[in-house]
Structure formats: C-alpha cells, structure tokens
Coordinates of C-alpha atoms and ligand atoms in Angstrom, one line a residue:
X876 CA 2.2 18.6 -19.2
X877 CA 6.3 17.2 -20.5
X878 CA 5.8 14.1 -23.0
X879 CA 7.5 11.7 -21.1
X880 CA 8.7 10.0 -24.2
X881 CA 10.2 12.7 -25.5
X882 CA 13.0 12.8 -22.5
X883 CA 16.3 12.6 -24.3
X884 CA 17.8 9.6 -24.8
X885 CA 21.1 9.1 -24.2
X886 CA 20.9 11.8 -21.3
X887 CA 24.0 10.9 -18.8
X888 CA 22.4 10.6 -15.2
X889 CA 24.8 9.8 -12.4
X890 CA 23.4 8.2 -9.8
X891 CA 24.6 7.9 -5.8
X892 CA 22.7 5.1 -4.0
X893 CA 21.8 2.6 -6.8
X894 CA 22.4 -0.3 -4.6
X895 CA 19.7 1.1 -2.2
X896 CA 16.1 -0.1 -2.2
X897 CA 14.7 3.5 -4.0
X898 CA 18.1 3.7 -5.5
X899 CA 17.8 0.8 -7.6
X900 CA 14.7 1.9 -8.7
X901 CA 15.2 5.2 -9.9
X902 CA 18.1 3.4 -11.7
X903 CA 15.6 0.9 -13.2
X904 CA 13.3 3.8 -14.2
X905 CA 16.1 5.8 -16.1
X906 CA 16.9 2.5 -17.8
X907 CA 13.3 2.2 -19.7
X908 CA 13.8 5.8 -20.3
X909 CA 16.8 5.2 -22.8
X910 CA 19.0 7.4 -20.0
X911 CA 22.9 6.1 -19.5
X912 CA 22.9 5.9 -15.9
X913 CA 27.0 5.9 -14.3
X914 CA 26.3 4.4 -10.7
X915 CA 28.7 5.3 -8.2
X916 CA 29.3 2.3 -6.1
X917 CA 31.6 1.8 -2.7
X918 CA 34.7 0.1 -3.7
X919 CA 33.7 -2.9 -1.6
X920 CA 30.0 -3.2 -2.3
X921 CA 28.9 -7.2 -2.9
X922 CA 28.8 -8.5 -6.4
X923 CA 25.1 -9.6 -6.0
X924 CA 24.4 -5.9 -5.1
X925 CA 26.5 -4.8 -8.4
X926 CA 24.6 -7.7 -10.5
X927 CA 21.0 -5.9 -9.4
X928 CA 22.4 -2.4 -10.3
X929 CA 23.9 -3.9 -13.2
X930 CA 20.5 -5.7 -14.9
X931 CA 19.4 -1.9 -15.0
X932 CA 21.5 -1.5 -17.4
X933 CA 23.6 1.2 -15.6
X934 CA 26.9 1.5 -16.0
X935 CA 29.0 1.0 -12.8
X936 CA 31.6 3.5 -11.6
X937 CA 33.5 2.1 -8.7
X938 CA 34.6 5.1 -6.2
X939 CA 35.8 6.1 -3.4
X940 CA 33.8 8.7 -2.0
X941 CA 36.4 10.4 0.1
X942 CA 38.4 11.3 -3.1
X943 CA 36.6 14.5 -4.3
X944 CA 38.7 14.6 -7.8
X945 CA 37.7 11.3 -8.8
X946 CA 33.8 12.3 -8.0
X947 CA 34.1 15.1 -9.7
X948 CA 35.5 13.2 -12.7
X949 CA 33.2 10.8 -12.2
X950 CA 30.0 13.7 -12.4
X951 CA 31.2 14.9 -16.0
X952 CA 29.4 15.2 -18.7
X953 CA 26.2 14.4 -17.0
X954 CA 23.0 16.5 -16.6
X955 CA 21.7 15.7 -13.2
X956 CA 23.3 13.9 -10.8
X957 CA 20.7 12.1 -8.6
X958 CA 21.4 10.9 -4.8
X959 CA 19.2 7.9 -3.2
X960 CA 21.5 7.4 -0.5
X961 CA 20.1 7.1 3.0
X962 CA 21.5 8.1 6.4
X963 CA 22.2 10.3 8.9
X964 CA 24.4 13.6 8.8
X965 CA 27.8 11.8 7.5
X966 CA 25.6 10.8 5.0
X967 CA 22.8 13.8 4.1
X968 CA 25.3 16.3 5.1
X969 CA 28.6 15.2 4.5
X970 CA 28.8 12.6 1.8
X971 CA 25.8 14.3 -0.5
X972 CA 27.7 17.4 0.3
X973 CA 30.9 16.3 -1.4
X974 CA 28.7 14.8 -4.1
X975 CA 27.3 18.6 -4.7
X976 CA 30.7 19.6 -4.2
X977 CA 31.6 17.3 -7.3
X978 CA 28.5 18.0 -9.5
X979 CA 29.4 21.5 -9.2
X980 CA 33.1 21.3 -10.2
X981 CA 32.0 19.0 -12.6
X982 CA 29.5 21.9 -14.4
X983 CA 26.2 19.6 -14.4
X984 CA 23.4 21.5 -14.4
X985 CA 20.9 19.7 -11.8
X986 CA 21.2 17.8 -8.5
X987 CA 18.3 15.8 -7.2
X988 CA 19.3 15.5 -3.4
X989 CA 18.1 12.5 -1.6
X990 CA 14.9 14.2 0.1
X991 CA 11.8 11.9 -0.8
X992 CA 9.9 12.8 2.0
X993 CA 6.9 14.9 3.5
X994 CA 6.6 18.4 2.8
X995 CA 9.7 19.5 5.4
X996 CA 9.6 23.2 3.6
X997 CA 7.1 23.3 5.8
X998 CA 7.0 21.6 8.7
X999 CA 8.6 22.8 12.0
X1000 CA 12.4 22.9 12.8
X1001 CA 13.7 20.7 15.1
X1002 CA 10.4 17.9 15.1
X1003 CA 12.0 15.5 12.9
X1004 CA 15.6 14.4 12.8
X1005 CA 15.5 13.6 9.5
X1006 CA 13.7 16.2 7.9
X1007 CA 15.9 19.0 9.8
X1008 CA 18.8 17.4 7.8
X1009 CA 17.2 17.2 4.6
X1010 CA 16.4 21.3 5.5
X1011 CA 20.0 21.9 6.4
X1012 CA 20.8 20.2 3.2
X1013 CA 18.3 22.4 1.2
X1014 CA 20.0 25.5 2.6
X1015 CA 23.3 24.4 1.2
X1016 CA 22.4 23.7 -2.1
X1017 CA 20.0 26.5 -2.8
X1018 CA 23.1 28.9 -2.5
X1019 CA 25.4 26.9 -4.5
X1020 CA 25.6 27.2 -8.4
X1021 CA 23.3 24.6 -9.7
X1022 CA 19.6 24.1 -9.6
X1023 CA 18.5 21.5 -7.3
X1024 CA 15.4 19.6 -8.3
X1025 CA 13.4 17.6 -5.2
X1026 CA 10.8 15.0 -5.4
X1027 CA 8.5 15.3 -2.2
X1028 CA 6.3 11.9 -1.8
X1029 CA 4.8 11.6 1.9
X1030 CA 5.1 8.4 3.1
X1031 CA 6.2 5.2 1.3
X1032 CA 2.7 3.3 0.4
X1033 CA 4.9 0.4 0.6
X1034 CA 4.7 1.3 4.4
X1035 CA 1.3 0.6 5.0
X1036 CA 1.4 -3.3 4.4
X1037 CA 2.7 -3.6 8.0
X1038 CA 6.4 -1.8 8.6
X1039 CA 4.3 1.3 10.0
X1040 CA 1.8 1.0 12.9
X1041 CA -1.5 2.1 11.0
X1042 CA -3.1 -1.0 9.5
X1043 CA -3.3 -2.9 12.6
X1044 CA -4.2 -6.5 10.7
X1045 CA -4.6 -9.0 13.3
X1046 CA -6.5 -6.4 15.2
X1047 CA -8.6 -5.5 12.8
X1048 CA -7.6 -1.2 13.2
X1049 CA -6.6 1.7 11.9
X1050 CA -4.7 3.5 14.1
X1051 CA -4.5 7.6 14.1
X1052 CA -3.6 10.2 16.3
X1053 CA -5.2 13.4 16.0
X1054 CA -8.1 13.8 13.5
X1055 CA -9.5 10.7 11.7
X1056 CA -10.2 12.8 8.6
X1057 CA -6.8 13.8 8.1
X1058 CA -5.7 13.6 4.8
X1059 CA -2.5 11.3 4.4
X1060 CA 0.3 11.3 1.2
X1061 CA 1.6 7.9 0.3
X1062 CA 2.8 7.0 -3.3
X1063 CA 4.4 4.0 -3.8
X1064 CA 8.7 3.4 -3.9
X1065 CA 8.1 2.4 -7.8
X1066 CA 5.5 5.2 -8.5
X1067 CA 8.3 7.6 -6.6
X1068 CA 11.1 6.4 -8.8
X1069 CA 9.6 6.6 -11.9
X1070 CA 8.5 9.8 -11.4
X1071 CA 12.0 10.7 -9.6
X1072 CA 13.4 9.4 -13.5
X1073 CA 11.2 12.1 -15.3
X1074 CA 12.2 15.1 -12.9
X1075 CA 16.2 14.0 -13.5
X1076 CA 15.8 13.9 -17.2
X1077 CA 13.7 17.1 -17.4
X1078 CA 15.9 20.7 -17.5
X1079 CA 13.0 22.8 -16.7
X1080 CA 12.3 20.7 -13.5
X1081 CA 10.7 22.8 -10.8
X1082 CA 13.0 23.5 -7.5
X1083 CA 10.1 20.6 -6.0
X1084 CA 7.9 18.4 -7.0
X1085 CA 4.9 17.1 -5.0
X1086 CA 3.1 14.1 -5.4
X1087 CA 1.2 11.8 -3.7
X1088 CA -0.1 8.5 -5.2
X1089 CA -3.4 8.3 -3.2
X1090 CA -4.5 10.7 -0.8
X1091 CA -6.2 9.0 2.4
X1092 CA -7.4 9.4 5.8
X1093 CA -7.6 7.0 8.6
X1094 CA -11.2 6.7 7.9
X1095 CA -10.8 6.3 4.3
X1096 CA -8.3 3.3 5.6
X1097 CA -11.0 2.0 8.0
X1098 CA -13.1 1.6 4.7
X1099 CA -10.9 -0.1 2.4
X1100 CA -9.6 -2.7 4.5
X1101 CA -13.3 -3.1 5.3
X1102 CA -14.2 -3.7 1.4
X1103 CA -10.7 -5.5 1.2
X1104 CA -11.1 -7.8 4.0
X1105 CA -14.9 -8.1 4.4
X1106 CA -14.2 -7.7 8.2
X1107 CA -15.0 -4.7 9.8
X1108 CA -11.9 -2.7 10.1
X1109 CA -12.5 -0.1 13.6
X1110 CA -10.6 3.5 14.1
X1111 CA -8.5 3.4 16.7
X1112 CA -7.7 6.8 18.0
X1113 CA -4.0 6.6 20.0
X1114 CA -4.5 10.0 21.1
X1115 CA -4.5 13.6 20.1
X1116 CA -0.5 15.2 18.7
X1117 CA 0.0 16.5 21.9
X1118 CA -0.1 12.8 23.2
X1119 CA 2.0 11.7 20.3
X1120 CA 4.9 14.4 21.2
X1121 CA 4.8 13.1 24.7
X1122 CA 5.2 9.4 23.6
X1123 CA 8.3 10.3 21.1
X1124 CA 10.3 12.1 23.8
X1125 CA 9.8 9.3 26.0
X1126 CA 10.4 6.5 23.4
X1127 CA 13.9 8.8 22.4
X1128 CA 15.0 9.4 25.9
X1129 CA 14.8 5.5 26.8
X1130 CA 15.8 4.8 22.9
X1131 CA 19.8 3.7 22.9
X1132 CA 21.6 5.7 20.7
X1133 CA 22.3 4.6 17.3
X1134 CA 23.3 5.2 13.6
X1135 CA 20.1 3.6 12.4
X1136 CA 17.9 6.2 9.9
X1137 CA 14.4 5.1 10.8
X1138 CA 14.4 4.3 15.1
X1139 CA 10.8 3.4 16.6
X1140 CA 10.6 7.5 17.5
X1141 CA 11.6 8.9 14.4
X1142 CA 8.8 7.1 12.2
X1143 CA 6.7 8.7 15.3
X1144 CA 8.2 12.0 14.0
X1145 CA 7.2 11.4 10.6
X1146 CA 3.2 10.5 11.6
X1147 CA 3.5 13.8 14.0
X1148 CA 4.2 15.5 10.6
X1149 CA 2.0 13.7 9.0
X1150 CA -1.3 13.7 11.0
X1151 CA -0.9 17.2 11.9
X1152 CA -1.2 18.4 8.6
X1153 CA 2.3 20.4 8.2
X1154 CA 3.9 18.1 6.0
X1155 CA 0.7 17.9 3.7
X1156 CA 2.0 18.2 0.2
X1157 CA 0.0 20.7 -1.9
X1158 CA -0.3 21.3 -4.6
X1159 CA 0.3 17.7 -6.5
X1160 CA 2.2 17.8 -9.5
X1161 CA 1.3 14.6 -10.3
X1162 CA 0.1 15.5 -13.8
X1163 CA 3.4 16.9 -14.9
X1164 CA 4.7 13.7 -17.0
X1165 CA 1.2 12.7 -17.4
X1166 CA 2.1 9.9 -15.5
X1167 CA -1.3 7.7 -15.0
X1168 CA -1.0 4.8 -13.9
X1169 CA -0.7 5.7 -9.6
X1170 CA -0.7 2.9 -7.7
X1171 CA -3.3 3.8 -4.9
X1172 CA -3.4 2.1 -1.4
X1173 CA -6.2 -0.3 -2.3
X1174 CA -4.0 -1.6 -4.3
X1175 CA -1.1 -2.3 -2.2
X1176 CA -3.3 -3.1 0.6
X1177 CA -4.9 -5.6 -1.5
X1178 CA -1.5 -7.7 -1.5
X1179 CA -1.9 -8.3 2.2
X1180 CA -5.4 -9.7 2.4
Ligands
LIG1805 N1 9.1 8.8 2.5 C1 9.4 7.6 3.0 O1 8.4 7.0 3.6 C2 10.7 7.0 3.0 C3 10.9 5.7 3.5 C4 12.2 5.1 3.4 C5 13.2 5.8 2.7 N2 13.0 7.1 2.3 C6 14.0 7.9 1.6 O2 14.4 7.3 0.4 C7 15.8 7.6 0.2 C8 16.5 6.3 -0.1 O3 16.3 5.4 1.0 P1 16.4 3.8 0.8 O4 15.4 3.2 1.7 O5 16.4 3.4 -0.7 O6 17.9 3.5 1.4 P2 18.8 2.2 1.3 O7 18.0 1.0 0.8 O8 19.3 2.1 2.7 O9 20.0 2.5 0.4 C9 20.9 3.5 0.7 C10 21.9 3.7 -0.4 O10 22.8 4.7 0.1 C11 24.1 4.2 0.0 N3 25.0 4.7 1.1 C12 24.6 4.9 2.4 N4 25.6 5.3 3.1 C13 26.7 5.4 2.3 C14 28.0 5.8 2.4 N5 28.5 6.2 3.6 N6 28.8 5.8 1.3 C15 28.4 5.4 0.1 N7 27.1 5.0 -0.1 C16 26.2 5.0 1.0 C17 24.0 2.7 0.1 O11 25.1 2.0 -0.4 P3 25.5 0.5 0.0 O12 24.5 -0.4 -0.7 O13 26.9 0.4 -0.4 O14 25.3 0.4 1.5 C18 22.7 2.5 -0.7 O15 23.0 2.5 -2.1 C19 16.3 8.3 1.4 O16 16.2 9.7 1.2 C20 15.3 7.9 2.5 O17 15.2 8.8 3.6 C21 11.8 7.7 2.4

C-alpha cells in the first residue's frame, strides 16, 4: 500500500478533457492533492466551462490541438499527462494520439489514456465499438517510449440511478440478461477520479489498475432496492447473451448513424461485456492508495428512493 499523502506536491499533471464530466473530476482530485494541474482547453471552450475547471484550481492552457509543437510545449515539465476526453476514433485515436505524440517529445514519463472502462484486455475483439478503440489505442502506446498507466472501473455507479436499463423503478425490476448471480463492477465517477489522481501522481503505477467500488449481481440489486424501497423489487431476466447479441445487431442496423459515444446499442455492448463475465475486473487494486471510503451502490441507489 502508497501513502496517498505522501504524493508529491507540486507534481505538474497535464490534463486533456478537464471540461468533461470525469475530466473535471480527476482535475478536482489532483487539486486536494497539492498537484499543479495545466488543463488544455479548446480555444473556443465557454467561460462557464473554464470557470468550473478553473475553481479546481488548475491552471488553464488554451490550445489548439492540431498544432503538435504547442502540445508538446504545452506537456513539458510534467510527469503524467492524463486524458478524460471522450469520443470516437478522431478522438481515442487521433486526438489522444497526438497528445501521446506530444507527451513523448515532451519527455514526461507517464500517460494515463482515457480508458476508464471494463476489463477490454480481455474481452473479445470486435463486440464493443468502444472498447476495440481503447485496444487499438493500448497497442499504440505500449510500443511507444513511455509508460502508460490505465484505470479500469466497470461501469459508472452513477449509471445505475436510471441512465442504464437495470433498476427498472417504476416497474419495480432488475433487469439482467444471462445469469442473475453475475457479478457486476461499478465505482462511482468521484471514487474513479480520485483514484485516477493517485495512479497520475504515483511513478511506480502499474500498466493497469482495477477497481471496482461495489461488486454486485442482479440479485444482490433485487435485494437492495428491496431494503431501500421496502417494495419488493423482482428479477427480470431479458434473456440469455445470445438473445442480447441478437437485439444489439438489430438495434445497430436500424440505429442511424452518428458521432454520438454512447448509442442505445453500444451501452448493450457494454452489458454483453459485462454480464458475460469477460470484462470482469480481477484482481481489484482497490487497496493500493488505501483508499477507504468506496461509495457502494446502496449508497447511490439510496439517492433515488
Ligand atoms: N465506464 C463507464 O461507465 C463510463 C461512462 C461514461 C464515460 N466513461 C469514460 O470516461 C471518459 C470521460 O468521459 P466523460 O463522460 O467525462 O466525457 P465528457 O463529459 O463528454 O467530456 C469529454 C471531454 O473531452 C473533450 N473533448 C472531446 N472531443 C474533443 C476534441 N475533439 N478536442 C478537444 N477536446 C475534446 C471535451 O472538451 P469540450 O468540453 O471542449 O467539449 C471534454 O473536456 C471516457 O473515456 C469515457 O468513455 C466511462
């Protein structure tokens, strides 16, 4: 176990995606930790948007993100330079490409690339969009010269107060595909960034780091809402994975295309990883800052009854 107080203060972080929901976060996190964060902010981002990145007490660095010399200025002197941003290829691949492009001219030692995800090192290529970018990402830093440092989360806890189709409130189910007794990663986006903050300020920062707030199956779900609630909360089985595949290619054939990062079928990728059991994170490294205080899902389901 690291003493999270004794990261060094003063460490320069550079941060991509500060304005971003995890983003600001992470920059938030950094903050208490004493760390001098340099945001890199679009040229035209919204002052209210530079005002929130600002009350972290980051520093912002305006930048244009075509301009590869004035990232790579932008990168030096730091120790890690940490990407939240969020998108599609242009963005996972191209954008955080020239940002590891910069961080490597720059000399910093450590990248964090914007992966806060299931376990994708191990689920199957080509049966999530966005996890086969963050692998085509992985394969591009690995065999540049810097160490790359990932935070692996499962699922946003956040999720689970109605965004994604599990706690069925009104209905009074939990809805699962597969096996009920599946065991299910979710930390929260604050729990993720604070942790994300220890990993970018520690050098000796494994290549990943898994954690999982609360670990939980669909019956385990069932139970709290049950306690929460004092309803009866019911399983409600959708069907098997087999089922589920059939229901995403449908969903993406009749889906119009778009730039968005999270379509209707693509969160039904990320429960095919996750009920399946291939993007199970193990083993947890939650003890590594001796980080204790996990929100669980009680506690965030909790806030909707
Ligand atoms: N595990 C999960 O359940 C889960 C759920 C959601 C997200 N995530 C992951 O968390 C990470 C952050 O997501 P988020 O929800 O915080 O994203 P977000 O709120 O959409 O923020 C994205 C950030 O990226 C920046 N950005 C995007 N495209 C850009 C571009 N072309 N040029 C410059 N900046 C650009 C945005 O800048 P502007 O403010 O200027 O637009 C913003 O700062 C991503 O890896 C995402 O996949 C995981």
């Amino acid at each position: 176990m690291i003493d999270r107080n004794a990261s060094e203060s003063g460490t320069v972080i550079v941060l991509a995606g500060a304005t971003g929901d995890l983003g600001g976060r992470i920059a938030g996190a950094l903050g208490r930790r004493q760390a001098q964060v340099r945001a890199l902010v679009r040229l035209r981002t919204p002052e209210a948007k530079r005002a929130a990145v600002r009350a972290t007490g980051a520093t912002l660095v305006d930048i244009d993100f075509a301009d590869a010399a004035a990232l790579a200025r932008a990168c030096d002197g730091a120790a890690c330079v940490v990407s939240a941003l969020n998108g599609l290829e242009p963005t996972i691949l191209g954008l955080q490409g020239r940002l590891l492009d910069a961080a490597v001219e720059a000399g910093v030692p450590r990248f964090m690339p914007s992966d806060f995800s299931l376990d994708f090192t191990k689920t199957r290529a080509g049966d999530n969009r966005n996890m086969d970018l963050r692998r085509a990402f992985q394969a591009r830093i690995d065999a540049a010269p810097i160490r790359a440092s990932s935070v692996l989360n499962g699922a946003f806890a956040d999720l689970l107060t109605g965004e994604a189709p599990i706690v069925l409130h009104k209905l009074r189910r939990i809805l699962y595909w597969g096996d009920a007794d599946q065991p299910l990663d979710f930390t929260t986006k604050d729990d993720v960034a604070d942790y994300a903050a220890d990993v970018a300020l520690d050098p000796a920062a494994p290549r990943f780091s898994r954690i999982a707030g609360d670990v939980v199956s669909a019956r385990d779900l069932a139970a709290i809402m049950t306690r929460l609630s004092g309803h009866r909360y019911r399983l409600f089985r959708a069907g098997g994975i087999g089922r589920l595949s059939a229901v995403i290619a449908v969903a993406r054939a009749l889906s119009p295309k778009s730039d968005a990062p999270f379509p209707a079928w693509q969160g039904m990728q990320y429960m095919r990883d996750m009920s399946s059991g291939r993007g199970k994170l193990f083993p947890l490294d939650n003890a590594r800052y001796g980080k204790a205080d996990w929100t669980n899902a009680a506690a965030v389901l909790a806030a909707t009854i």
